[in-house]
Tab-separated table of C-alpha atoms in Angstrom:
chain	number	residue	atom	x	y	z
C	1	MET	CA	12.846	21.572	-67.618
C	2	LEU	CA	10.057	23.486	-65.979
C	3	VAL	CA	8.257	20.316	-64.966
C	4	LEU	CA	11.415	18.803	-63.547
C	5	LEU	CA	12.190	21.992	-61.621
C	6	LEU	CA	8.745	22.095	-60.053
C	7	ALA	CA	9.047	18.478	-59.028
C	8	ALA	CA	12.389	19.200	-57.415
C	9	GLU	CA	10.852	22.061	-55.452
C	10	ILE	CA	7.804	20.079	-54.279
C	11	TYR	CA	9.716	16.974	-53.094
C	12	PRO	CA	11.531	18.655	-50.175
C	13	TYR	CA	8.210	20.055	-49.000
C	14	ARG	CA	6.676	16.606	-48.928
C	15	ALA	CA	9.662	15.161	-47.057
C	16	SER	CA	9.479	17.986	-44.540
C	17	ASN	CA	5.752	17.408	-44.141
C	18	ILE	CA	6.312	13.718	-43.422
C	19	GLY	CA	8.914	14.593	-40.794
C	20	LEU	CA	6.497	17.057	-39.196
C	21	ASN	CA	3.785	14.408	-39.063
C	22	ASP	CA	6.166	11.992	-37.335
C	23	THR	CA	7.064	14.651	-34.757
C	24	VAL	CA	3.399	15.461	-34.116
C	25	SER	CA	2.636	11.746	-33.736
C	26	ARG	CA	5.434	11.293	-31.193
C	27	LEU	CA	4.350	14.376	-29.238
C	28	SER	CA	0.760	13.155	-29.245
C	29	ALA	CA	1.881	9.763	-27.952
C	30	ASP	CA	3.968	11.450	-25.231
C	31	LEU	CA	0.993	13.602	-24.206
C	32	ARG	CA	-1.275	10.554	-24.040
C	33	GLU	CA	1.278	8.763	-21.877
C	34	LEU	CA	1.624	11.809	-19.607
C	35	GLN	CA	-2.142	12.083	-19.253
C	36	SER	CA	-2.376	8.372	-18.548
C	37	ARG	CA	0.248	8.669	-15.815
C	38	GLN	CA	-1.577	11.624	-14.265
C	39	GLU	CA	-4.746	9.551	-14.175
C	40	MET	CA	-3.012	6.459	-12.769
C	41	PRO	CA	-3.663	7.098	-9.032
C	42	ALA	CA	-7.381	7.713	-9.633
C	43	THR	CA	-7.623	4.679	-11.908
C	44	VAL	CA	-5.878	2.399	-9.409
C	45	LEU	CA	-8.071	3.618	-6.551
C	46	ARG	CA	-11.230	3.152	-8.584
C	47	ARG	CA	-10.335	-0.393	-9.576
C	48	HIS	CA	-8.628	-1.708	-6.453
C	49	ARG	CA	-9.757	0.365	-3.449
C	50	ASN	CA	-11.980	-2.358	-1.977
C	51	ALA	CA	-9.053	-4.777	-1.700
C	52	ILE	CA	-6.949	-2.431	0.479
C	53	CYS	CA	-7.738	-2.506	4.193
C	54	PHE	CA	-6.982	-0.494	7.303
C	55	VAL	CA	-5.386	-2.791	9.892
C	56	TYR	CA	-5.780	-2.171	13.624
C	57	LEU	CA	-4.044	-4.243	16.295
C	58	VAL	CA	-3.745	-4.247	20.096
C	59	TYR	CA	-1.181	-6.394	21.888
C	60	THR	CA	0.283	-6.896	25.338
C	61	PHE	CA	2.857	-9.148	27.008
C	62	ASP	CA	2.382	-12.175	29.232
C	63	TRP	CA	5.106	-12.851	31.797
C	64	PRO	CA	5.939	-16.255	33.306
C	65	ALA	CA	4.497	-16.715	36.793
C	66	ASN	CA	7.955	-17.273	38.270
C	67	SER	CA	9.599	-14.410	36.387
C	68	VAL	CA	11.814	-12.158	38.503
C	69	VAL	CA	11.501	-9.372	35.960
C	70	ARG	CA	7.972	-8.077	35.519
C	71	ARG	CA	7.090	-4.734	34.011
C	72	LEU	CA	3.900	-2.747	34.202
C	73	GLU	CA	1.203	-4.172	31.969
C	74	ARG	CA	0.668	-2.109	28.859
C	75	HIS	CA	-1.573	-2.420	25.834
C	76	THR	CA	0.050	-1.179	22.643
C	77	ARG	CA	-2.115	-0.014	19.749
C	78	VAL	CA	-0.842	-0.114	16.186
C	79	SER	CA	-2.375	0.635	12.801
C	80	GLY	CA	-1.226	0.030	9.253
C	81	THR	CA	-2.317	-1.161	5.842
C	82	GLY	CA	-2.953	-4.538	4.236
C	83	PHE	CA	-4.334	-5.828	0.957
C	84	LEU	CA	-6.041	-8.920	-0.369
C	85	VAL	CA	-3.794	-11.500	-1.995
C	86	GLY	CA	-6.337	-14.342	-1.844
C	87	ARG	CA	-10.033	-14.861	-1.213
C	88	ASN	CA	-9.425	-14.960	2.542
C	89	LEU	CA	-5.829	-13.761	2.862
C	90	ILE	CA	-4.244	-10.335	3.313
C	91	ALA	CA	-0.607	-9.312	2.980
C	92	SER	CA	1.178	-6.611	4.951
C	93	ASN	CA	4.468	-5.945	6.719
C	94	ARG	CA	5.611	-8.119	9.562
C	95	HIS	CA	6.041	-5.001	11.679
C	96	VAL	CA	2.313	-4.297	11.183
C	97	LEU	CA	0.977	-7.789	11.978
C	98	GLN	CA	3.685	-8.490	14.587
C	99	PRO	CA	4.584	-4.984	15.825
C	100	TRP	CA	7.097	-6.240	18.379
C	101	PHE	CA	9.234	-7.476	15.463
C	102	GLU	CA	11.492	-4.393	15.197
C	103	ASP	CA	10.770	-2.671	18.517
C	104	ALA	CA	13.856	-2.548	20.743
C	105	ASP	CA	11.896	-2.329	24.022
C	106	ASP	CA	9.651	-5.219	23.031
C	107	GLN	CA	12.627	-7.334	22.027
C	108	ALA	CA	14.213	-6.634	25.429
C	109	ALA	CA	11.027	-7.828	27.167
C	110	ILE	CA	10.958	-10.975	25.018
C	111	SER	CA	14.596	-11.713	25.892
C	112	GLU	CA	13.611	-11.483	29.562
C	113	GLY	CA	10.898	-14.115	29.168
C	114	ALA	CA	7.814	-12.148	28.121
C	115	LYS	CA	5.590	-13.457	25.345
C	116	PRO	CA	3.582	-11.130	23.087
C	117	ARG	CA	-0.153	-11.736	22.980
C	118	VAL	CA	-2.486	-10.153	20.446
C	119	GLU	CA	-5.705	-8.947	22.056
C	120	LYS	CA	-7.338	-7.593	18.918
C	121	MET	CA	-6.431	-7.687	15.237
C	122	VAL	CA	-8.962	-6.530	12.665
C	123	ALA	CA	-9.158	-5.203	9.125
C	124	PHE	CA	-11.544	-2.484	7.945
C	125	PHE	CA	-12.360	-2.717	4.245
C	126	PRO	CA	-13.899	0.142	2.217
C	127	GLY	CA	-17.655	-0.169	1.958
C	128	MET	CA	-17.987	-2.656	4.843
C	129	LEU	CA	-19.741	-1.542	8.015
C	130	ASP	CA	-17.972	-4.004	10.309
C	131	PRO	CA	-14.308	-4.964	10.651
C	132	VAL	CA	-13.070	-8.470	9.865
C	133	SER	CA	-10.976	-10.347	12.426
C	134	LEU	CA	-7.536	-11.537	11.366
C	135	THR	CA	-5.768	-14.677	12.529
C	136	ASN	CA	-3.078	-17.213	11.637
C	137	VAL	CA	-0.235	-14.796	10.914
C	138	ARG	CA	2.651	-16.217	8.881
C	139	VAL	CA	5.857	-14.257	8.430
C	140	SER	CA	8.797	-14.204	6.062
C	141	PRO	CA	12.044	-15.341	7.717
C	142	THR	CA	14.113	-12.876	5.691
C	143	GLN	CA	11.898	-9.897	4.810
C	144	ASP	CA	9.526	-7.490	6.562
C	145	LEU	CA	6.500	-9.322	5.158
C	146	ALA	CA	3.584	-11.246	6.622
C	147	VAL	CA	0.172	-12.620	5.699
C	148	ALA	CA	-2.925	-13.184	7.822
C	149	THR	CA	-6.167	-15.079	7.309
C	150	LEU	CA	-9.616	-13.525	7.468
C	151	ALA	CA	-11.173	-15.300	10.422
C	152	SER	CA	-14.748	-14.882	9.163
C	153	GLY	CA	-14.056	-16.351	5.741
C	154	PRO	CA	-14.009	-14.914	2.207
C	155	LEU	CA	-15.287	-11.427	1.461
C	156	PRO	CA	-18.042	-10.644	-1.067
C	157	ASP	CA	-17.218	-11.322	-4.717
C	158	SER	CA	-16.804	-7.591	-5.351
C	159	PHE	CA	-13.593	-7.709	-3.274
C	160	GLN	CA	-11.024	-9.143	-5.660
C	161	PRO	CA	-7.429	-10.038	-4.666
C	162	LEU	CA	-4.726	-7.872	-6.161
C	163	GLN	CA	-2.512	-9.242	-8.900
C	164	LEU	CA	1.204	-9.523	-8.153
C	165	ALA	CA	3.491	-8.436	-10.979
C	166	ALA	CA	5.177	-11.284	-12.831
C	167	GLN	CA	8.278	-9.216	-13.598
C	168	GLU	CA	10.486	-6.903	-11.611
C	169	SER	CA	10.225	-3.161	-12.191
C	170	GLU	CA	13.126	-1.036	-13.369
C	171	PRO	CA	14.416	2.367	-12.223
C	172	GLY	CA	12.400	5.141	-13.835
C	173	ASP	CA	9.132	3.205	-13.867
C	174	PRO	CA	6.102	5.032	-12.426
C	175	VAL	CA	4.611	3.704	-9.175
C	176	ILE	CA	1.474	4.356	-7.121
C	177	VAL	CA	1.493	3.778	-3.358
C	178	VAL	CA	-1.908	3.176	-1.751
C	179	GLY	CA	-2.583	2.928	1.963
C	180	TYR	CA	-3.713	4.626	5.146
C	181	PRO	CA	-0.904	7.051	6.106
C	182	LEU	CA	-1.513	8.547	9.570
C	183	GLY	CA	-4.381	6.091	10.012
C	184	THR	CA	-7.748	7.424	11.109
C	185	SER	CA	-6.433	11.011	11.255
C	186	THR	CA	-6.178	11.256	7.475
C	187	MET	CA	-9.512	9.548	6.874
C	188	LEU	CA	-11.230	11.727	9.459
C	189	ALA	CA	-9.782	14.856	7.840
C	190	LYS	CA	-11.505	13.817	4.593
C	191	SER	CA	-14.830	13.050	6.287
C	192	PRO	CA	-17.992	15.218	6.320
C	193	ALA	CA	-17.863	18.230	8.643
C	194	ASN	CA	-20.384	16.875	11.164
C	195	LEU	CA	-18.453	13.609	11.581
C	196	TYR	CA	-15.141	15.413	11.828
C	197	GLN	CA	-16.389	17.845	14.480
C	198	ARG	CA	-17.853	15.006	16.541
C	199	MET	CA	-14.832	12.666	16.378
C	200	ALA	CA	-11.805	14.942	15.943
C	201	SER	CA	-11.034	15.062	19.667
C	202	SER	CA	-11.415	11.305	20.213
C	203	LYS	CA	-8.270	9.388	21.149
C	204	ASP	CA	-9.924	6.011	20.712
C	205	THR	CA	-8.731	4.765	17.308
C	206	ILE	CA	-11.100	1.810	17.151
C	207	GLN	CA	-14.096	4.015	17.973
C	208	VAL	CA	-13.125	6.460	15.232
C	209	ALA	CA	-12.567	3.594	12.776
C	210	ASN	CA	-15.994	2.147	13.565
C	211	GLU	CA	-17.611	5.551	13.015
C	212	LEU	CA	-15.766	5.984	9.728
C	213	ALA	CA	-16.893	2.532	8.611
C	214	ALA	CA	-20.492	3.315	9.522
C	215	HIS	CA	-20.316	6.377	7.246
C	216	GLU	CA	-18.450	4.475	4.492
C	217	MET	CA	-15.393	6.666	5.002
C	218	ILE	CA	-12.793	3.898	5.193
C	219	ARG	CA	-10.905	5.111	2.135
C	220	PRO	CA	-7.211	4.716	1.340
C	221	SER	CA	-5.063	7.475	-0.125
C	222	ALA	CA	-2.841	7.228	-3.200
C	223	THR	CA	0.430	8.972	-4.041
C	224	PHE	CA	2.362	8.908	-7.299
C	225	GLY	CA	6.095	8.760	-7.954
C	226	HIS	CA	8.878	6.972	-9.749
C	227	LEU	CA	11.135	4.075	-8.920
C	228	SER	CA	14.663	5.362	-8.356
C	229	ASP	CA	16.541	2.150	-7.575
C	230	VAL	CA	16.220	-1.597	-7.097
C	231	VAL	CA	18.635	-3.380	-4.751
C	232	ASP	CA	18.024	-7.114	-4.395
C	233	GLU	CA	14.437	-7.306	-3.071
C	234	LYS	CA	14.336	-3.668	-1.993
C	235	LEU	CA	12.646	-1.004	-4.124
C	236	ILE	CA	13.262	2.714	-3.534
C	237	TYR	CA	10.826	5.324	-4.872
C	238	ASP	CA	9.813	8.944	-4.315
C	239	ALA	CA	6.057	8.485	-3.829
C	240	PRO	CA	5.500	10.011	-0.372
C	241	THR	CA	3.958	8.145	2.541
C	242	ALA	CA	3.826	8.321	6.342
C	243	GLN	CA	3.413	6.116	9.391
C	244	GLY	CA	0.322	3.973	8.848
C	245	GLY	CA	1.069	3.484	5.163
C	246	SER	CA	3.234	0.470	5.968
C	247	GLY	CA	1.937	-2.717	4.403
C	248	GLY	CA	0.202	-0.993	1.505
C	249	PRO	CA	0.533	-2.147	-2.103
C	250	VAL	CA	2.856	-0.394	-4.540
C	251	PHE	CA	1.417	-0.569	-8.067
C	252	ASN	CA	3.027	-0.310	-11.473
C	253	SER	CA	1.372	1.394	-14.448
C	254	LYS	CA	-0.508	-1.830	-15.275
C	255	GLY	CA	-2.204	-1.926	-11.864
C	256	GLU	CA	-0.069	-4.848	-10.686
C	257	VAL	CA	1.563	-4.956	-7.244
C	258	VAL	CA	5.336	-4.662	-7.523
C	259	ALA	CA	6.132	-4.118	-3.834
C	260	VAL	CA	4.806	-3.869	-0.301
C	261	ASN	CA	5.383	-0.418	1.177
C	262	ALA	CA	7.629	-0.844	4.209
C	263	ALA	CA	9.456	2.278	5.398
C	264	PHE	CA	10.509	5.823	4.643
C	265	ILE	CA	13.573	7.885	5.402
C	266	SER	CA	12.446	10.891	7.413
C	267	GLY	CA	13.444	14.206	5.842
C	268	PHE	CA	14.223	12.715	2.424
C	269	ASN	CA	11.328	12.750	-0.039
C	270	GLY	CA	13.017	10.294	-2.381
C	271	GLY	CA	13.583	7.658	0.265
C	272	THR	CA	10.457	5.528	0.466
C	273	ILE	CA	11.257	1.830	0.622
C	274	GLY	CA	9.248	-1.235	-0.345
C	275	VAL	CA	9.862	-4.976	-0.376
C	276	SER	CA	9.508	-6.699	-3.737
C	277	ALA	CA	6.213	-8.499	-4.276
C	278	GLN	CA	8.260	-11.463	-5.480
C	279	ALA	CA	9.305	-12.025	-1.849
C	280	LEU	CA	5.628	-12.460	-0.921
C	281	LYS	CA	5.114	-15.505	-3.088
C	282	PRO	CA	6.623	-18.089	-0.660
C	283	LEU	CA	3.977	-17.052	1.904
C	284	LEU	CA	1.055	-17.624	-0.483
C	285	PRO	CA	-0.747	-20.928	-1.078
C	286	LYS	CA	0.611	-22.871	-4.039
C	287	ARG	CA	-1.700	-22.847	-7.020
């Protein structure tokens, strides 16, 4: 009886110990996942930074010679983000590569006979001293997406195109948004003190960008958040961004691009909007 009693007393202890081990294992797995998610922005930047470019564009309007309506000539400067999707191809938003796309004043000028003309369109890549000219813009007929060709040909082998996700993301999934919010202002704020003091007062974006490139300070920023909803080809997430971040890649936890950052709702931190990477595929060369 004594032996049987001891066995009966020891068995519950062993069962409890097994349950404790399972709990510790689950907590350890949760902690590893949490740590991995905290490290995601740094990991994505380290692996994919070189493929994400700062886009700068200047455009004007040409009016027909016999046009009755003719406005003062103006040269509009726009900046945004793009990323490699092929050896000589970048993706971005249409409103970055064709800024007149959603501008009410520009659309009014176009309806009166004016034609937009791009004077300068270049991409600054991290680690490169000189910008690369962009040409041959192709746009999506249904989404705020566009692609452009690198006019000077493929980049060095160290600049690898980003991988588009094969599957759609689901609400709750973590996301990382990478780009150039506020353009040269953000990059200049992160630059060495002597460069910042010399260029902070400059209003010439292209001059500042060239100086940043010369000091290898063309560097995108990353923010982390979660996907809150998916509606058709629209993804909504709470990773913050700002003007200039448009056209940047939105990564999942595997480092794949799930969306192209497109817009944000001012005053609402959870209202950043991207276009599904699946909608980019019709614009890419068939493999």
